[in-house]
Phi, psi and omega in degrees: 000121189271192165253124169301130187287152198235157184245082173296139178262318175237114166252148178245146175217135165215139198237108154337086181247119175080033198005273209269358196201060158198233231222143168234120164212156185278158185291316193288358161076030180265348208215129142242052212227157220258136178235141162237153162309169177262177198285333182306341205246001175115346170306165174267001175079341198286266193307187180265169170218170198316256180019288206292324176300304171321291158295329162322298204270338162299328174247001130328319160312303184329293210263239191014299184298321178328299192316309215303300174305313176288320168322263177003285167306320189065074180250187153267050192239082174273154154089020184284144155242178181207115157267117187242134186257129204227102139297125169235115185206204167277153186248160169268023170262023173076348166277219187217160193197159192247192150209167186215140191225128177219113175236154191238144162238106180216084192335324175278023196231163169279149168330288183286340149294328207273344189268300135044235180301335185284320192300298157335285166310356158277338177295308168328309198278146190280312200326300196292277172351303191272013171251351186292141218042014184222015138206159198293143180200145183226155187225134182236163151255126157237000000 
């Protein structure tokens, strides 16, 4: 698979300190937040964490690629959410790995378009582009 050349439009920088149990902000000063491990990880849990950032900006992409894909089609999916579930744990080469679960609701459409427009919004989506093939992401309607 080569890599597509991309015509950027926007870059976000945000910067770390004391990586997974200190503090992440954006450069425009939009994003501040305090990050801790969650508590499953040995952590207090207190801040937010990569994972949760991460499921943030994955179904929020998401639901956009949707929108993009209901254009096209000329579907209905006024009231859709999109949930993305960011698993993290171990690989057995001693590293760490994600897995990702994006379940959708999109009430105006029958069962199998809405399954579709989700398959079709994967194609779509940058999240879903730059993870394809490098961790497991799975898709429901529910």
């Amino acid at each position: 698979m080569s890599i597509q050349p991309i015509d950027v439009k926007y870059t976000a920088v945000a910067t770390a300190e004391g990586g997974r149990d200190g503090r992440v902000s954006s450069d425009d000063n939009q994003l501040d937040v305090i990050v801790n491990p969650p508590k499953e990880m040995g952590g207090s849990g207190a801040g937010t964490n990569p994972e949760q950032l991460f499921a943030a900006g994955y179904s929020a992409c998401f639901q956009s690629a949707l929108g993009v894909v209901a254009r096209r089609e000329k579907a209905d999916i006024t009231g859709s959410t999109v949930t993305a579930e960011v698993g993290i744990g171990s690989t057995p080469e001693g590293g760490f790995g994600l897995t990702v679960a994006l379940s959708a609701s999109i009430p105006n459409v029958d069962a199998a378009t809405a399954q579709e427009l989700l398959e079709k919004a994967h194609q779509v989506c940058p999240y879903s582009n730059a993870t394809r093939g490098n961790i497991e992401v799975s898709l429901s309607i529910v």
